[in-house]
PDB file of C-alpha atoms in Angstrom:
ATOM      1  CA  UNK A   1     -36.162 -63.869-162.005  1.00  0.00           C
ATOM      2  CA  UNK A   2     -33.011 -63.404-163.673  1.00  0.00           C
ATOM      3  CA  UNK A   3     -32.468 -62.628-167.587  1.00  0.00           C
ATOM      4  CA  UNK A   4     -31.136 -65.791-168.054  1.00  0.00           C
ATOM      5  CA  UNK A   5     -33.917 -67.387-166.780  1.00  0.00           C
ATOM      6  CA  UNK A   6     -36.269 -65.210-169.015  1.00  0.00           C
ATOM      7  CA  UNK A   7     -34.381 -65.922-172.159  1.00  0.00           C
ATOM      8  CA  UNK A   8     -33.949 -69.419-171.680  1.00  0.00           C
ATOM      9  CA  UNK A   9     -36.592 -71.748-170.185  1.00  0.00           C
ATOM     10  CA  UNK A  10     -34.894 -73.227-166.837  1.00  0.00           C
ATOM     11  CA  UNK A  11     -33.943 -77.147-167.717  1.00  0.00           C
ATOM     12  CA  UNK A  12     -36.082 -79.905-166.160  1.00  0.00           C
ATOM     13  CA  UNK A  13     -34.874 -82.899-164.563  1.00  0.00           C
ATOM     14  CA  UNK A  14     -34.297 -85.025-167.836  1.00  0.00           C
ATOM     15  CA  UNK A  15     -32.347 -81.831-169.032  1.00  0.00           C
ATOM     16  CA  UNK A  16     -30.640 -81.324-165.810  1.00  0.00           C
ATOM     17  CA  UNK A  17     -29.470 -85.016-166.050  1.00  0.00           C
ATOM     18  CA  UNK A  18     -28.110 -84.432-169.935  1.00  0.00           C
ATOM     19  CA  UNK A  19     -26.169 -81.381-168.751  1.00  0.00           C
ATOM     20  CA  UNK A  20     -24.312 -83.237-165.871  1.00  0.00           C
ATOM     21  CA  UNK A  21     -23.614 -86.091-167.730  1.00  0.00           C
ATOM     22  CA  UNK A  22     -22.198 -83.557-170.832  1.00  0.00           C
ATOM     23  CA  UNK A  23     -20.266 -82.221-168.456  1.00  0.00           C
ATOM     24  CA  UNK A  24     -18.384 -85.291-166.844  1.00  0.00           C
ATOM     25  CA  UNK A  25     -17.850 -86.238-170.587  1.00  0.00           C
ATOM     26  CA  UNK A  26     -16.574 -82.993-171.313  1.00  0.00           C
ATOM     27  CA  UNK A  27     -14.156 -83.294-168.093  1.00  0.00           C
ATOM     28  CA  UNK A  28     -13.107 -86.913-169.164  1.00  0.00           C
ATOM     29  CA  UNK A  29     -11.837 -85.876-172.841  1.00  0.00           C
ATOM     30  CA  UNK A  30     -10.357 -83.077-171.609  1.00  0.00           C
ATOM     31  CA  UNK A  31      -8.716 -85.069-168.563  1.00  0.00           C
ATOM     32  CA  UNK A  32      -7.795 -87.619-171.274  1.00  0.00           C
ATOM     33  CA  UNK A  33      -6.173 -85.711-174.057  1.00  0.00           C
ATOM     34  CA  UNK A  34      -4.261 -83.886-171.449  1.00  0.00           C
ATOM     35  CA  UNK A  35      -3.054 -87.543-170.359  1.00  0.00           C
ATOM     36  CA  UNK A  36      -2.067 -88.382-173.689  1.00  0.00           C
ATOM     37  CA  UNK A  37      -0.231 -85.382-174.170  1.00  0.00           C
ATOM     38  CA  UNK A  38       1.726 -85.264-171.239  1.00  0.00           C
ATOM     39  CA  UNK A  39       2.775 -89.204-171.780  1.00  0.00           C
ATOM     40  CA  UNK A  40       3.838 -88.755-175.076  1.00  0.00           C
ATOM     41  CA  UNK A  41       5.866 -85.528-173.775  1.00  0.00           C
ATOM     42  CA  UNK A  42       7.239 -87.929-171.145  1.00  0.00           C
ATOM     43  CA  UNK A  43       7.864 -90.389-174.072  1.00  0.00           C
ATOM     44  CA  UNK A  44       9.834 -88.026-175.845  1.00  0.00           C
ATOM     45  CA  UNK A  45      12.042 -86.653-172.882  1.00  0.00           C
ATOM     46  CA  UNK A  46      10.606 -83.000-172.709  1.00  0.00           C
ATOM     47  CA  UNK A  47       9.886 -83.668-169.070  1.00  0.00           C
ATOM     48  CA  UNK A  48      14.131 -84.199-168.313  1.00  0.00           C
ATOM     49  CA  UNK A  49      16.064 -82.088-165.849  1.00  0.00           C
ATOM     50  CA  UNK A  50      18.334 -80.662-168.258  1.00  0.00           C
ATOM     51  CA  UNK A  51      15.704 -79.409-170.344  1.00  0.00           C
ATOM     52  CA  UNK A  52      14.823 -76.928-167.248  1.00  0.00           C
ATOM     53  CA  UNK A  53      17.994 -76.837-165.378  1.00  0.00           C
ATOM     54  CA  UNK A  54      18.959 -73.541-168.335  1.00  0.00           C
ATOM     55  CA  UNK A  55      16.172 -71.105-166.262  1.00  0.00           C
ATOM     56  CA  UNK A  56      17.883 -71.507-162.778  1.00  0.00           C
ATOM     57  CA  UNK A  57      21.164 -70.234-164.399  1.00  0.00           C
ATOM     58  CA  UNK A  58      21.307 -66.538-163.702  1.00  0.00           C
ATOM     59  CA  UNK A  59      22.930 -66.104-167.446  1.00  0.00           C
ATOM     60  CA  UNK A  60      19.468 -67.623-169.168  1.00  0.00           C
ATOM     61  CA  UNK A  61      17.439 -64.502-167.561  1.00  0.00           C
ATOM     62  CA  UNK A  62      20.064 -62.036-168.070  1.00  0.00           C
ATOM     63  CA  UNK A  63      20.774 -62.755-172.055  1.00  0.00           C
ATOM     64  CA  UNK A  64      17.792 -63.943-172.675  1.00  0.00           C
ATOM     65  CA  UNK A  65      13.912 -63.776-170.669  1.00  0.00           C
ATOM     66  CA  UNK A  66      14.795 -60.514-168.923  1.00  0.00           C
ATOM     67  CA  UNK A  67      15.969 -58.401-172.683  1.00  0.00           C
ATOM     68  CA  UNK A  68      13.152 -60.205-174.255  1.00  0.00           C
ATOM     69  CA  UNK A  69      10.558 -58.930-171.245  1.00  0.00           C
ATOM     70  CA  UNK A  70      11.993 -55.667-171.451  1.00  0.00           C
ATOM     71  CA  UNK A  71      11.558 -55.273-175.280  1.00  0.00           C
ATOM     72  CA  UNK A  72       7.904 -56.326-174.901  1.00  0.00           C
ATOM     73  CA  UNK A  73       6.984 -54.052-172.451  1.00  0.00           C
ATOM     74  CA  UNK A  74       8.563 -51.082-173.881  1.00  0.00           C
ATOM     75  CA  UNK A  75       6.710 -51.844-176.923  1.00  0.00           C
ATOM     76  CA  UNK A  76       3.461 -51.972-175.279  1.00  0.00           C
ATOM     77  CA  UNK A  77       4.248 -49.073-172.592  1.00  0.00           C
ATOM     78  CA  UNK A  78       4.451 -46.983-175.977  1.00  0.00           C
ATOM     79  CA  UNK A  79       1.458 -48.401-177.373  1.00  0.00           C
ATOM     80  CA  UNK A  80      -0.528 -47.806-174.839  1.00  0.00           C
ATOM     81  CA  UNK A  81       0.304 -44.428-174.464  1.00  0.00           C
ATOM     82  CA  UNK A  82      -0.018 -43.104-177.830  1.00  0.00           C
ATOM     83  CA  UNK A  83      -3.541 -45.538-178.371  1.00  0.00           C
ATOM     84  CA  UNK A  84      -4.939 -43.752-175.318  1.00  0.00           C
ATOM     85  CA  UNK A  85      -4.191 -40.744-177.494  1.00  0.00           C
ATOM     86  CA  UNK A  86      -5.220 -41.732-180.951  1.00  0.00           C
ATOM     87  CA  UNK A  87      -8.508 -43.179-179.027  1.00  0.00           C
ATOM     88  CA  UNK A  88      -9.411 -39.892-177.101  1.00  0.00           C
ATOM     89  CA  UNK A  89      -8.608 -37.530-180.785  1.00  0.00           C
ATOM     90  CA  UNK A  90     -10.867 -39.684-182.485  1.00  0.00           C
ATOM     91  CA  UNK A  91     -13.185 -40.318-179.868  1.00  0.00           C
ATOM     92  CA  UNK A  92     -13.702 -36.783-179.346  1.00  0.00           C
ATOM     93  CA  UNK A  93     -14.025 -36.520-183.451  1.00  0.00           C
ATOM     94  CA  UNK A  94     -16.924 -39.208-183.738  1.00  0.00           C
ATOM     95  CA  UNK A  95     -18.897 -37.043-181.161  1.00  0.00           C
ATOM     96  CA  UNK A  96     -18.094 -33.774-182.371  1.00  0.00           C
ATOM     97  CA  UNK A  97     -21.030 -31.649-183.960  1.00  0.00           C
ATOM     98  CA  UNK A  98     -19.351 -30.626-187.043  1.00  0.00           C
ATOM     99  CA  UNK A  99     -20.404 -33.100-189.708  1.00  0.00           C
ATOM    100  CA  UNK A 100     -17.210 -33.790-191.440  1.00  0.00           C
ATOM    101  CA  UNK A 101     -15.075 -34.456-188.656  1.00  0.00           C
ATOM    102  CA  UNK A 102     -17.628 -36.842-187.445  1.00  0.00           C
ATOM    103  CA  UNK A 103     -17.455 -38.495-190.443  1.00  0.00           C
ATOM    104  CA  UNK A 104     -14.099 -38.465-190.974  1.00  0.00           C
ATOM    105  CA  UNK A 105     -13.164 -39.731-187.376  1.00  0.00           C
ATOM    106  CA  UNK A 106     -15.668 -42.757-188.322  1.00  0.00           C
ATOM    107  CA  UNK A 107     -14.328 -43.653-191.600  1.00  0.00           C
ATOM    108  CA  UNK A 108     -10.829 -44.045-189.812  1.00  0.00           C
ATOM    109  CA  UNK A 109     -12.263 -45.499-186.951  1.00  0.00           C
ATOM    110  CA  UNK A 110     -13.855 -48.143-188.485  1.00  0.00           C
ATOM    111  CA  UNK A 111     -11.296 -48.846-191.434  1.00  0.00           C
ATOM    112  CA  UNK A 112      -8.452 -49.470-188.765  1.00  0.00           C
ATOM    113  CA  UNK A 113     -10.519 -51.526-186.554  1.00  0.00           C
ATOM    114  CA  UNK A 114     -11.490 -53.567-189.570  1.00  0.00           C
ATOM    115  CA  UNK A 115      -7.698 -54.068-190.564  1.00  0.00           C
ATOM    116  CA  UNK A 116      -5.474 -57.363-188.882  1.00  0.00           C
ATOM    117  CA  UNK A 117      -2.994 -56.168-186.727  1.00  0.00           C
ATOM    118  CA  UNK A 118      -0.732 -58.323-188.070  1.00  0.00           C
ATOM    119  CA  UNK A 119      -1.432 -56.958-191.342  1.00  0.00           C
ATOM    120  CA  UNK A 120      -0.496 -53.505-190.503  1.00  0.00           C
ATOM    121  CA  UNK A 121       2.720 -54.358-188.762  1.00  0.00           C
ATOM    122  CA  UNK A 122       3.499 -55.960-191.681  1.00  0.00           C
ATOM    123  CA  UNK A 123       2.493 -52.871-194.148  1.00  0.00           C
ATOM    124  CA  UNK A 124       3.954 -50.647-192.500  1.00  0.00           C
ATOM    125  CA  UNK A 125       7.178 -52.552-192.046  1.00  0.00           C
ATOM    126  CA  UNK A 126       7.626 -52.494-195.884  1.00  0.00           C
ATOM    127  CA  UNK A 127       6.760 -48.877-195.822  1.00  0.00           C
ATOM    128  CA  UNK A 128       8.772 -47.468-193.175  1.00  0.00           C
ATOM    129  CA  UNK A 129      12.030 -49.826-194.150  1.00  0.00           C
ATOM    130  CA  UNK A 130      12.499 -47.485-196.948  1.00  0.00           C
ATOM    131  CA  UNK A 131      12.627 -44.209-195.344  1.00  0.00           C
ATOM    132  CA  UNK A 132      16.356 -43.543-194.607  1.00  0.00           C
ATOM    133  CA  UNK A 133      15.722 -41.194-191.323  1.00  0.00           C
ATOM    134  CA  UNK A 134      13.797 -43.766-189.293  1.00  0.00           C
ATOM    135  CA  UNK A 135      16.629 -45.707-187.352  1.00  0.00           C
ATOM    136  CA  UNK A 136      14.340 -48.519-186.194  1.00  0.00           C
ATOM    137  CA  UNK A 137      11.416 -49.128-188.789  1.00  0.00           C
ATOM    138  CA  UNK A 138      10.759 -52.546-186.973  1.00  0.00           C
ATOM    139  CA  UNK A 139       9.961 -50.721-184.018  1.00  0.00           C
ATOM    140  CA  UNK A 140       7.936 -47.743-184.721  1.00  0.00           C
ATOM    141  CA  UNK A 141       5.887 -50.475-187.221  1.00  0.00           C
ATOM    142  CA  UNK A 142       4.901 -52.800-184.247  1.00  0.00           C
ATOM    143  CA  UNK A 143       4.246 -49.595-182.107  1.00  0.00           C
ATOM    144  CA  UNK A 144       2.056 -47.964-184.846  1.00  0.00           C
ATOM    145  CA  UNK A 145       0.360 -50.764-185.548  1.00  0.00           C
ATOM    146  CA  UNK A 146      -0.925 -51.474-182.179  1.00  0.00           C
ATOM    147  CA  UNK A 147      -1.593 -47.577-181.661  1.00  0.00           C
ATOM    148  CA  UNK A 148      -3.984 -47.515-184.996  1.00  0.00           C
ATOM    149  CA  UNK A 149      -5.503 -50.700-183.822  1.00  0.00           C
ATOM    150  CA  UNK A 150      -6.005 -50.247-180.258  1.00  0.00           C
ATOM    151  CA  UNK A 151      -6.666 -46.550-180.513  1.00  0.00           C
ATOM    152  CA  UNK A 152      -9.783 -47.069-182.531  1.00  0.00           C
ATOM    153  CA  UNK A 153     -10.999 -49.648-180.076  1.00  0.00           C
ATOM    154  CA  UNK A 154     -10.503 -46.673-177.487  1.00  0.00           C
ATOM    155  CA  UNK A 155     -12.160 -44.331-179.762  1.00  0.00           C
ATOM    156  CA  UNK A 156     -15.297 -46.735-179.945  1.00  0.00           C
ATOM    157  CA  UNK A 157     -15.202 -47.079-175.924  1.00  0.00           C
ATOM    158  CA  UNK A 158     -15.285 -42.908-175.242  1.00  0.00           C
ATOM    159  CA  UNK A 159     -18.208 -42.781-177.874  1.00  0.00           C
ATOM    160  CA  UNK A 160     -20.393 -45.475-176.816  1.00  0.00           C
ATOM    161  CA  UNK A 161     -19.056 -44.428-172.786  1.00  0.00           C
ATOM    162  CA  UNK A 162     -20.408 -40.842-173.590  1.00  0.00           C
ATOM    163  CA  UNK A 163     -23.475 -41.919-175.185  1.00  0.00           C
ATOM    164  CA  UNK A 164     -24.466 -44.025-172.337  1.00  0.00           C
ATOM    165  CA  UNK A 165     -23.959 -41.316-169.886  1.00  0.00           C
ATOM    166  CA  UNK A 166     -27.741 -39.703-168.628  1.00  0.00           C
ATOM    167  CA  UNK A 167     -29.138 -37.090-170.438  1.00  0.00           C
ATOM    168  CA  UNK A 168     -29.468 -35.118-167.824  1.00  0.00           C
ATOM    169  CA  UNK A 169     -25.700 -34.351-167.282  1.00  0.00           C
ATOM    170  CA  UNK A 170     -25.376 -32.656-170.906  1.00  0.00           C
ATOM    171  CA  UNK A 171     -28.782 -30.677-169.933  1.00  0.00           C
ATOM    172  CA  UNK A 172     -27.504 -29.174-166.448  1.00  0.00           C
ATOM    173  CA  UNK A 173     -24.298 -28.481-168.272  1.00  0.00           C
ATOM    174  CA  UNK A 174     -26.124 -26.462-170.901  1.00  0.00           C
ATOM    175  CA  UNK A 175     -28.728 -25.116-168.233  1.00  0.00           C
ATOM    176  CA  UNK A 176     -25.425 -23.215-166.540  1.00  0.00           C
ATOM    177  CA  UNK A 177     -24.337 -21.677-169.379  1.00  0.00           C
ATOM    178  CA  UNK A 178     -21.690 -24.388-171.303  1.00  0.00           C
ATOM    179  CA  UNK A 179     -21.720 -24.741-175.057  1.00  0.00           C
ATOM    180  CA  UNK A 180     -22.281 -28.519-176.248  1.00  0.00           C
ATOM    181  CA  UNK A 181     -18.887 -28.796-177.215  1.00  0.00           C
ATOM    182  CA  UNK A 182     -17.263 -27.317-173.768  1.00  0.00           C
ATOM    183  CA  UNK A 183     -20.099 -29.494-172.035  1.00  0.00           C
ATOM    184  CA  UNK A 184     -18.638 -32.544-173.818  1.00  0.00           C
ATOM    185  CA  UNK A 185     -15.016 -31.688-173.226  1.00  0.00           C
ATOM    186  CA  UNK A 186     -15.573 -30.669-169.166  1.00  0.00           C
ATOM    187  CA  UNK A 187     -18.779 -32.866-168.384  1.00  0.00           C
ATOM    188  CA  UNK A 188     -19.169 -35.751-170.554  1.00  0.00           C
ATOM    189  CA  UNK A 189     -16.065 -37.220-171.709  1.00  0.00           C
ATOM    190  CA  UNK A 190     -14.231 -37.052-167.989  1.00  0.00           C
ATOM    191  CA  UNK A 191     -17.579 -39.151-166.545  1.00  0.00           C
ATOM    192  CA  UNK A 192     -16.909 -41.536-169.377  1.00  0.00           C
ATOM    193  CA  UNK A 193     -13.486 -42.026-169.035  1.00  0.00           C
ATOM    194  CA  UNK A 194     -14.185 -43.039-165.177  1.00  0.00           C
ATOM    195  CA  UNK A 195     -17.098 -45.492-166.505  1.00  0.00           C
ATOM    196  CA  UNK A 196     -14.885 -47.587-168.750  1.00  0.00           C
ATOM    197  CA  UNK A 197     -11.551 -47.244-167.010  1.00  0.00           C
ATOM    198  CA  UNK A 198     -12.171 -50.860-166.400  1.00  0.00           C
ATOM    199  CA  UNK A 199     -12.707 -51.828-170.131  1.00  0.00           C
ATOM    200  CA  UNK A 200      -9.762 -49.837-171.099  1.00  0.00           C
ATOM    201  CA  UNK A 201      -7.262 -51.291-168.718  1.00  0.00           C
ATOM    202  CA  UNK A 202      -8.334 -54.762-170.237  1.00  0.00           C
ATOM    203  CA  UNK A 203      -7.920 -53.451-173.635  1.00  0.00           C
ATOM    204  CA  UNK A 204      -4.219 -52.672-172.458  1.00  0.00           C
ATOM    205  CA  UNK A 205      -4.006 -57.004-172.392  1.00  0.00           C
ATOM    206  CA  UNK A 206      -4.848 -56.808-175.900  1.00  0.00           C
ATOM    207  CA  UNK A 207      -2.096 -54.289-175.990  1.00  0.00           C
ATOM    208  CA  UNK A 208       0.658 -56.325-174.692  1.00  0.00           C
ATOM    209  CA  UNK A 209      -0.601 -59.643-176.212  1.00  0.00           C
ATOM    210  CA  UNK A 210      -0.714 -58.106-179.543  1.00  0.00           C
ATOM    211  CA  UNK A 211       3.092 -57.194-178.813  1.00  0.00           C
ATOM    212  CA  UNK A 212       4.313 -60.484-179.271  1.00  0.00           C
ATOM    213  CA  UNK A 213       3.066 -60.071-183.068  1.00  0.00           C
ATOM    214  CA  UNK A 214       6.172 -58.458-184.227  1.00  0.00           C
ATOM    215  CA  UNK A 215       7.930 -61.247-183.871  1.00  0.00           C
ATOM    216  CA  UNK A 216       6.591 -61.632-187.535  1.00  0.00           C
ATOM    217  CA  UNK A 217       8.372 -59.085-188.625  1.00  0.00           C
ATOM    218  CA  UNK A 218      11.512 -59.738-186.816  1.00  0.00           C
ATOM    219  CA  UNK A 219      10.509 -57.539-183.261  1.00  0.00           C
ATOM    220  CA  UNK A 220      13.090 -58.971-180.572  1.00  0.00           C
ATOM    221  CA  UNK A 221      10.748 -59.428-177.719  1.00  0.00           C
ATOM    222  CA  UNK A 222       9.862 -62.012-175.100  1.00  0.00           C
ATOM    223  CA  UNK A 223       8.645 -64.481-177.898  1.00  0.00           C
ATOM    224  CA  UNK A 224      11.757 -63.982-180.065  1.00  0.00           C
ATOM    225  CA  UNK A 225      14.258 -64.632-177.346  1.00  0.00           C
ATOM    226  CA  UNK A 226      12.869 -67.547-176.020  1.00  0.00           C
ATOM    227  CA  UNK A 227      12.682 -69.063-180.127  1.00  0.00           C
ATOM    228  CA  UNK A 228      16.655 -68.093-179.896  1.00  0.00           C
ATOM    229  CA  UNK A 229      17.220 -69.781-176.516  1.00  0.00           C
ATOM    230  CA  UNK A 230      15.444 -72.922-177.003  1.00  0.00           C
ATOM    231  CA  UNK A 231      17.163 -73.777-179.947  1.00  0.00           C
ATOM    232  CA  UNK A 232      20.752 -72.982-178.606  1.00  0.00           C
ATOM    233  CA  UNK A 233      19.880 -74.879-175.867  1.00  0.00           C
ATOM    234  CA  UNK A 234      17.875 -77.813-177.950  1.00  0.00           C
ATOM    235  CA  UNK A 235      14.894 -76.912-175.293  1.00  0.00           C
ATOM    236  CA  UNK A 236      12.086 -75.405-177.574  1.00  0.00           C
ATOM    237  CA  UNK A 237       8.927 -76.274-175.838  1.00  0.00           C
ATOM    238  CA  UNK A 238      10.299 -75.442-172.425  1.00  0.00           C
ATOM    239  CA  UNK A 239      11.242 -72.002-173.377  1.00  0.00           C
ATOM    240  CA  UNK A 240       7.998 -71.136-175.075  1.00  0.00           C
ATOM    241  CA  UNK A 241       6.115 -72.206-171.877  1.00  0.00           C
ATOM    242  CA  UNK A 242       8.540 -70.240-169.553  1.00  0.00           C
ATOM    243  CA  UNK A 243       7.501 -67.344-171.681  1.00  0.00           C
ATOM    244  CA  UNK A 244       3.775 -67.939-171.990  1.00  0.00           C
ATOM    245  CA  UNK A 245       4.172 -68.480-168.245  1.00  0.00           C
ATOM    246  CA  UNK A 246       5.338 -64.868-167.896  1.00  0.00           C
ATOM    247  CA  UNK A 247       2.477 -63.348-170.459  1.00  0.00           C
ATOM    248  CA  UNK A 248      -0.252 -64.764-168.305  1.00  0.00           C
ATOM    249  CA  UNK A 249       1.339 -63.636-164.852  1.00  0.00           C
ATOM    250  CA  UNK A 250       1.409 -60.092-166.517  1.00  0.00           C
ATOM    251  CA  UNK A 251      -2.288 -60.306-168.318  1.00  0.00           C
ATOM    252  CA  UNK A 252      -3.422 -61.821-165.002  1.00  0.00           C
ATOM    253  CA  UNK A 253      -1.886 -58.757-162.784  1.00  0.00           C
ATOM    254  CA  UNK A 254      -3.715 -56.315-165.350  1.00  0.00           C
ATOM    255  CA  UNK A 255      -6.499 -58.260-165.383  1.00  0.00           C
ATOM    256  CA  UNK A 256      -6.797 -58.052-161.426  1.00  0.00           C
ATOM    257  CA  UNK A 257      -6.301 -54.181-161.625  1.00  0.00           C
ATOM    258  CA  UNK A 258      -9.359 -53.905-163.781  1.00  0.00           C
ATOM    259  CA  UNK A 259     -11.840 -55.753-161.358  1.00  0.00           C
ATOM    260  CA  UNK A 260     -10.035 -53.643-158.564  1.00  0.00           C
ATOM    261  CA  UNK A 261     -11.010 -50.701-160.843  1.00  0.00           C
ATOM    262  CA  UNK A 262     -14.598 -51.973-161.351  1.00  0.00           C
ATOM    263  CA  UNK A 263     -14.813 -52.448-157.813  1.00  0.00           C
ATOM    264  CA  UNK A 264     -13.523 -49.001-156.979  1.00  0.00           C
ATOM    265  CA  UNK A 265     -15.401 -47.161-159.319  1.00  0.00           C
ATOM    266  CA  UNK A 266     -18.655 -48.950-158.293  1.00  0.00           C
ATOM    267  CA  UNK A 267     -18.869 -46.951-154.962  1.00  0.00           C
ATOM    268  CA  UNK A 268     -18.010 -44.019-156.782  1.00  0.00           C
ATOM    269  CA  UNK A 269     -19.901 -43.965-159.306  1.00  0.00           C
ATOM    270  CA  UNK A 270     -22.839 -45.834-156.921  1.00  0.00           C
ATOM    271  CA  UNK A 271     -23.348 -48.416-159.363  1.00  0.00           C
ATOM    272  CA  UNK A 272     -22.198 -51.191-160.931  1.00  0.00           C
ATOM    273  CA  UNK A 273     -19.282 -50.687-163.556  1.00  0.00           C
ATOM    274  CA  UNK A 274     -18.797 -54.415-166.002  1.00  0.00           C
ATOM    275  CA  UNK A 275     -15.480 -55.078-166.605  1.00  0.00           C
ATOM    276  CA  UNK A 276     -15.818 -56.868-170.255  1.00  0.00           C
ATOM    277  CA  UNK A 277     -12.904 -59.400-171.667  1.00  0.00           C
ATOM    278  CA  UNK A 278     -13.717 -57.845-174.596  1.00  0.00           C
ATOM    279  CA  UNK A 279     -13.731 -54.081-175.131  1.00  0.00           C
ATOM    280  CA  UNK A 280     -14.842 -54.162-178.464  1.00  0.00           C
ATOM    281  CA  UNK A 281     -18.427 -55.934-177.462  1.00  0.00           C
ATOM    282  CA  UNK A 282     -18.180 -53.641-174.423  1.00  0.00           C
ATOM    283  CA  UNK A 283     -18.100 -50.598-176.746  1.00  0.00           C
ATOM    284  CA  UNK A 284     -21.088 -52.102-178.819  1.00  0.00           C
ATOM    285  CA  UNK A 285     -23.443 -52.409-175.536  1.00  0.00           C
ATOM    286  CA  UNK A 286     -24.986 -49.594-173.992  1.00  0.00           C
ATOM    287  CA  UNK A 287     -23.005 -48.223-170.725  1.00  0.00           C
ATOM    288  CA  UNK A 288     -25.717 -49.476-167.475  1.00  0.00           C
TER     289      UNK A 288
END
């Protein structure tokens, strides 16, 4: 019996028959306002050849999507880098057995993952535009914010990855001799890091998602170039499809590396590793 079935009592033929016919009506509304969408988009024209022809010049990608790509992945190349960073110092900090700096690495931890991302991009954008040695405040305040942000997420998946682990693992390490801190450092933390690769490399979606933020603030990336090219070329919509095309190709290629991950590291490990859409619930629940 499964623990769906134990939660929930199993649906009997009257409820079986309300479910299926909630569904079809479900499909049918969804089927219909997607009809009435694309025939008022028809209506309008946004369906035209020369609203597309633009993307089969070679000039559209080269001034335009392939600068705009490039932005948002630097952005979130950086971001991921230094979050993995910020995540492991204060990951490391929440478990540490020195009070303060357990303390200390919560109270961060759970102020910044509290905090809109947006907003901080935002703060710190006012902040940093005054100092006179940073050449690209815009930049470093889209970076930073996603580093503070994502980091802490991190943070919360090596605790909750290290907690989960057996007891048994920080008892042999002790048993040969390690201190707790060198058995969390050698033992604990590196089995952790293997158990939620998986959730990590979907919090690196977040990560470039998140990128397209800084627009806000004036961030040329994918979303800003496309804004530029769709009104130069009076093709809005089309543009901002083109370029959510190309966010859910990438998303969906990271995506795929995570299950391959979870797959991987389920014959390592020799059991099941969940890959969560949602780190932040994955660092809540109790590693398997």
């Amino acid at each position: 019996m499964s623990a769906q079935q134990v939660l929930f009592d199993a649906p009997g033929p009257k409820g079986k028959r309300r479910i299926l016919l909630g569904n079809i009506a479900g499909v049918l509304l969804v089927v219909g306002l997607l009809a009435f969408v694309v025939v008022a988009l028809a209506g309008q024209g946004q369906f035209a050849a020369a609203k597309w022809t633009p993307f089969l010049e070679w000039r559209t990608w080269e001034f335009f999507i392939l600068p705009g790509l490039l932005s948002t992945l630097k952005a979130a190349a950086v971001a991921v880098v230094t979050s993995i960073a910020f995540g492991l110092l204060f990951g490391v900090g929440r478990l540490s057995h020195i009070a303060p700096i357990r303390w200390f690495a919560g109270l961060v931890v759970e102020f910044l993952r509290a905090v809109p991302v947006l907003l901080m991009m935002i703060f710190l954008w006012l902040a940093l535009s005054q100092v006179p040695f940073i050449e690209d405040p815009i930049f470093v305040s889209v970076v930073t914010a996603l580093t503070l942000y994502n980091g802490s997420v991190i943070a919360e998946l090596v605790r909750s990855g290290v907690h989960g682990l057996p007891k048994g693992q920080r008892e042999a390490a002790m048993a040969i001799g390690m201190t707790p801190g060198k058995s969390l450092r050698s033992v604990e933390i590196p089995q952790a890091l293997v158990a939620m690769l998986p959730a990590m490399v979907s919090q690196f979606v977040v990560i470039l998602k998140d990128s397209a933020l800084g627009y806000i603030i004036g961030y040329a990336e994918l979303l800003q170039y496309s804004r530029r090219l769709g009104v130069g070329e009076g093709n809005l919509l089309q543009s901002l499809l083109i370029a959510a095309f190309i966010f859910i190709l990438i998303n969906f290629i990271l995506s795929s590396v995570a299950n391959r991950l979870s797959t991987l590291l389920s014959f390592r490990t020799g059991r099941k590793v969940k890959k969560t859409e949602d780190p932040e619930l994955a660092a809540a629940a109790p590693v398997p």
